[in-house]
Short mmCIF file of N, CA and C in Angstrom, two decimals:
data_model
loop_
_atom_site.label_atom_id
_atom_site.label_comp_id
_atom_site.label_asym_id
_atom_site.label_seq_id
_atom_site.Cartn_x
_atom_site.Cartn_y
_atom_site.Cartn_z
N UNK E 1 -15.48 -13.11 -6.09
CA UNK E 1 -15.17 -11.76 -6.55
C UNK E 1 -13.70 -11.70 -6.93
N UNK E 2 -13.40 -11.23 -8.11
CA UNK E 2 -12.03 -11.14 -8.61
C UNK E 2 -11.60 -9.67 -8.62
N UNK E 3 -10.50 -9.41 -7.98
CA UNK E 3 -9.95 -8.06 -8.06
C UNK E 3 -8.44 -8.14 -8.13
N UNK E 4 -7.86 -7.23 -8.81
CA UNK E 4 -6.40 -7.18 -8.93
C UNK E 4 -5.94 -5.80 -8.50
N UNK E 5 -4.73 -5.73 -8.03
CA UNK E 5 -4.20 -4.44 -7.62
C UNK E 5 -2.98 -4.09 -8.45
N UNK E 6 -2.83 -2.84 -8.68
CA UNK E 6 -1.65 -2.32 -9.36
C UNK E 6 -0.96 -1.37 -8.39
N UNK E 7 0.33 -1.16 -8.60
CA UNK E 7 1.07 -0.27 -7.71
C UNK E 7 0.51 1.14 -7.77
N UNK E 8 0.14 1.60 -8.94
CA UNK E 8 -0.39 2.95 -9.07
C UNK E 8 -1.40 2.99 -10.21
N UNK E 9 -2.49 3.65 -9.96
CA UNK E 9 -3.46 3.91 -11.01
C UNK E 9 -3.45 5.42 -11.25
N UNK E 10 -3.39 5.81 -12.49
CA UNK E 10 -3.36 7.22 -12.80
C UNK E 10 -4.77 7.75 -12.90
N UNK E 11 -4.98 8.88 -12.30
CA UNK E 11 -6.25 9.57 -12.44
C UNK E 11 -6.15 10.47 -13.66
N UNK E 12 -6.47 11.72 -13.46
CA UNK E 12 -6.36 12.68 -14.55
C UNK E 12 -4.89 12.94 -14.86
N UNK E 13 -4.59 13.05 -16.12
CA UNK E 13 -3.22 13.34 -16.51
C UNK E 13 -2.89 14.79 -16.20
N UNK E 14 -1.63 15.11 -15.93
CA UNK E 14 -1.27 16.50 -15.62
C UNK E 14 -1.57 17.41 -16.80
N UNK E 15 -1.96 18.62 -16.49
CA UNK E 15 -2.31 19.58 -17.53
C UNK E 15 -1.08 20.35 -18.01
N UNK E 16 0.06 20.16 -17.33
CA UNK E 16 1.27 20.86 -17.74
C UNK E 16 2.22 19.88 -18.42
N UNK E 17 3.08 20.41 -19.25
CA UNK E 17 4.05 19.57 -19.94
C UNK E 17 5.15 19.16 -18.97
N UNK E 18 5.50 17.89 -18.98
CA UNK E 18 6.56 17.39 -18.12
C UNK E 18 7.83 17.18 -18.94
N UNK E 19 8.97 17.45 -18.31
CA UNK E 19 10.25 17.27 -19.00
C UNK E 19 10.52 15.78 -19.20
N UNK E 20 11.15 15.41 -20.30
CA UNK E 20 11.47 14.00 -20.52
C UNK E 20 12.56 13.54 -19.56
N UNK E 21 12.60 12.25 -19.32
CA UNK E 21 13.66 11.66 -18.50
C UNK E 21 14.88 11.52 -19.40
N UNK E 22 16.00 12.06 -18.96
CA UNK E 22 17.20 12.02 -19.79
C UNK E 22 18.36 11.42 -19.01
N UNK E 23 19.34 10.89 -19.73
CA UNK E 23 20.56 10.39 -19.13
C UNK E 23 20.52 8.93 -18.73
N UNK E 24 19.35 8.31 -18.74
CA UNK E 24 19.25 6.92 -18.30
C UNK E 24 20.03 5.97 -19.22
N UNK E 25 20.15 6.34 -20.48
CA UNK E 25 20.83 5.45 -21.42
C UNK E 25 22.33 5.34 -21.14
N UNK E 26 22.87 6.24 -20.31
CA UNK E 26 24.29 6.20 -19.94
C UNK E 26 24.52 5.40 -18.66
N UNK E 27 23.46 5.01 -18.01
CA UNK E 27 23.56 4.25 -16.77
C UNK E 27 23.80 2.77 -17.09
N UNK E 28 24.73 2.11 -16.39
CA UNK E 28 24.98 0.70 -16.68
C UNK E 28 23.74 -0.17 -16.40
N UNK E 29 23.55 -1.19 -17.22
CA UNK E 29 22.44 -2.11 -17.01
C UNK E 29 22.73 -3.00 -15.80
N UNK E 30 21.69 -3.29 -15.05
CA UNK E 30 21.80 -4.20 -13.91
C UNK E 30 20.74 -5.28 -14.08
N UNK E 31 20.82 -6.32 -13.28
CA UNK E 31 19.81 -7.38 -13.36
C UNK E 31 18.47 -6.83 -12.89
N UNK E 32 17.42 -7.50 -13.24
CA UNK E 32 16.09 -7.09 -12.81
C UNK E 32 15.99 -7.14 -11.29
N UNK E 33 16.61 -8.14 -10.69
CA UNK E 33 16.61 -8.25 -9.22
C UNK E 33 17.26 -7.02 -8.58
N UNK E 34 18.38 -6.57 -9.14
CA UNK E 34 19.05 -5.37 -8.62
C UNK E 34 18.20 -4.12 -8.85
N UNK E 35 17.56 -4.05 -9.99
CA UNK E 35 16.76 -2.87 -10.34
C UNK E 35 15.58 -2.68 -9.40
N UNK E 36 14.98 -3.77 -8.93
CA UNK E 36 13.80 -3.63 -8.06
C UNK E 36 14.14 -3.58 -6.58
N UNK E 37 15.41 -3.77 -6.24
CA UNK E 37 15.81 -3.78 -4.83
C UNK E 37 15.30 -2.56 -4.05
N UNK E 38 15.35 -1.33 -4.58
CA UNK E 38 14.83 -0.18 -3.84
C UNK E 38 13.31 -0.22 -3.63
N UNK E 39 12.62 -1.07 -4.36
CA UNK E 39 11.16 -1.15 -4.26
C UNK E 39 10.66 -2.16 -3.23
N UNK E 40 11.56 -2.97 -2.70
CA UNK E 40 11.17 -4.09 -1.82
C UNK E 40 10.31 -3.63 -0.64
N UNK E 41 10.61 -2.48 -0.07
CA UNK E 41 9.86 -2.02 1.11
C UNK E 41 8.56 -1.32 0.76
N UNK E 42 8.36 -0.98 -0.51
CA UNK E 42 7.14 -0.24 -0.86
C UNK E 42 6.21 -0.96 -1.84
N UNK E 43 6.71 -1.97 -2.52
CA UNK E 43 5.87 -2.73 -3.46
C UNK E 43 5.75 -4.16 -2.94
N UNK E 44 4.57 -4.52 -2.46
CA UNK E 44 4.40 -5.87 -1.89
C UNK E 44 4.76 -6.97 -2.89
N UNK E 45 5.51 -7.95 -2.42
CA UNK E 45 5.83 -9.16 -3.19
C UNK E 45 6.61 -8.91 -4.48
N UNK E 46 7.31 -7.80 -4.57
CA UNK E 46 8.02 -7.50 -5.83
C UNK E 46 9.09 -8.53 -6.13
N UNK E 47 9.79 -9.02 -5.12
CA UNK E 47 10.83 -10.03 -5.37
C UNK E 47 10.21 -11.34 -5.86
N UNK E 48 9.10 -11.73 -5.27
CA UNK E 48 8.40 -12.95 -5.70
C UNK E 48 7.91 -12.78 -7.13
N UNK E 49 7.37 -11.60 -7.44
CA UNK E 49 6.87 -11.36 -8.78
C UNK E 49 7.99 -11.36 -9.82
N UNK E 50 9.16 -10.85 -9.46
CA UNK E 50 10.31 -10.91 -10.36
C UNK E 50 10.67 -12.36 -10.65
N UNK E 51 10.69 -13.18 -9.62
CA UNK E 51 10.99 -14.59 -9.80
C UNK E 51 9.99 -15.24 -10.76
N UNK E 52 8.71 -14.96 -10.56
CA UNK E 52 7.66 -15.55 -11.39
C UNK E 52 7.81 -15.13 -12.85
N UNK E 53 7.96 -13.83 -13.10
CA UNK E 53 8.04 -13.39 -14.50
C UNK E 53 9.31 -13.89 -15.18
N UNK E 54 10.40 -14.00 -14.43
CA UNK E 54 11.63 -14.52 -15.05
C UNK E 54 11.48 -16.00 -15.40
N UNK E 55 10.73 -16.74 -14.61
CA UNK E 55 10.49 -18.15 -14.94
C UNK E 55 9.68 -18.27 -16.23
N UNK E 56 8.84 -17.28 -16.50
CA UNK E 56 8.01 -17.30 -17.70
C UNK E 56 8.69 -16.67 -18.92
N UNK E 57 9.92 -16.20 -18.76
CA UNK E 57 10.64 -15.54 -19.85
C UNK E 57 11.97 -16.23 -20.12
N UNK E 58 12.02 -17.52 -19.96
CA UNK E 58 13.29 -18.22 -20.05
C UNK E 58 13.89 -18.23 -21.44
N UNK E 59 13.32 -18.24 -22.47
CA UNK E 59 13.96 -18.15 -23.79
C UNK E 59 13.06 -17.31 -24.68
N UNK E 60 13.06 -15.99 -24.44
CA UNK E 60 12.14 -15.14 -25.19
C UNK E 60 12.39 -15.23 -26.69
N UNK E 61 11.32 -15.26 -27.44
CA UNK E 61 11.41 -15.37 -28.90
C UNK E 61 11.42 -13.99 -29.56
N UNK E 62 11.41 -12.94 -28.74
CA UNK E 62 11.33 -11.59 -29.28
C UNK E 62 12.68 -10.91 -29.45
N UNK E 63 13.78 -11.64 -29.20
CA UNK E 63 15.11 -11.06 -29.35
C UNK E 63 15.59 -10.29 -28.14
N UNK E 64 14.75 -10.17 -27.13
CA UNK E 64 15.15 -9.49 -25.89
C UNK E 64 15.86 -10.48 -24.98
N UNK E 65 16.60 -9.93 -24.01
CA UNK E 65 17.18 -10.81 -22.99
C UNK E 65 16.08 -11.25 -22.04
N UNK E 66 16.38 -12.23 -21.22
CA UNK E 66 15.41 -12.69 -20.22
C UNK E 66 15.01 -11.53 -19.32
N UNK E 67 15.98 -10.75 -18.84
CA UNK E 67 15.66 -9.63 -17.95
C UNK E 67 14.83 -8.55 -18.65
N UNK E 68 15.14 -8.25 -19.92
CA UNK E 68 14.37 -7.25 -20.65
C UNK E 68 12.93 -7.69 -20.82
N UNK E 69 12.74 -8.91 -21.25
CA UNK E 69 11.40 -9.45 -21.44
C UNK E 69 10.64 -9.52 -20.11
N UNK E 70 11.33 -9.97 -19.06
CA UNK E 70 10.71 -10.07 -17.73
C UNK E 70 10.36 -8.70 -17.18
N UNK E 71 11.17 -7.68 -17.46
CA UNK E 71 10.87 -6.33 -16.99
C UNK E 71 9.57 -5.81 -17.59
N UNK E 72 9.37 -6.08 -18.87
CA UNK E 72 8.11 -5.67 -19.52
C UNK E 72 6.95 -6.43 -18.91
N UNK E 73 7.13 -7.72 -18.70
CA UNK E 73 6.06 -8.51 -18.09
C UNK E 73 5.76 -8.02 -16.68
N UNK E 74 6.80 -7.71 -15.91
CA UNK E 74 6.60 -7.22 -14.54
C UNK E 74 5.87 -5.89 -14.54
N UNK E 75 6.21 -5.01 -15.48
CA UNK E 75 5.59 -3.70 -15.59
C UNK E 75 4.08 -3.81 -15.81
N UNK E 76 3.66 -4.83 -16.52
CA UNK E 76 2.24 -4.99 -16.82
C UNK E 76 1.56 -6.05 -15.96
N UNK E 77 2.31 -6.59 -15.01
CA UNK E 77 1.85 -7.70 -14.17
C UNK E 77 0.79 -7.25 -13.17
N UNK E 78 -0.27 -8.01 -13.05
CA UNK E 78 -1.29 -7.78 -12.03
C UNK E 78 -1.26 -8.96 -11.08
N UNK E 79 -1.01 -8.68 -9.81
CA UNK E 79 -0.97 -9.77 -8.83
C UNK E 79 -2.18 -9.66 -7.91
N UNK E 80 -2.56 -10.79 -7.39
CA UNK E 80 -3.69 -10.83 -6.47
C UNK E 80 -3.22 -10.34 -5.11
N UNK E 81 -4.08 -9.62 -4.37
CA UNK E 81 -3.68 -9.13 -3.04
C UNK E 81 -3.42 -10.26 -2.06
#
């Protein structure tokens, strides 16, 4: 039996309009490892998963940095329990 887990699955979308996230573009960029540090206690194996996706993004051909490409991969990553 194959099953994968995600950090969050969305049920029904909210029926009210939500405000956009603003101001993030003024925040300094940090490494992917630094960005996920607050998640270590709530997202199982997040540090291991960051290591794995960065190993798979060593010379991205899409013009992104390794961390940018790895962040996208991590966002869509499904790990086994």
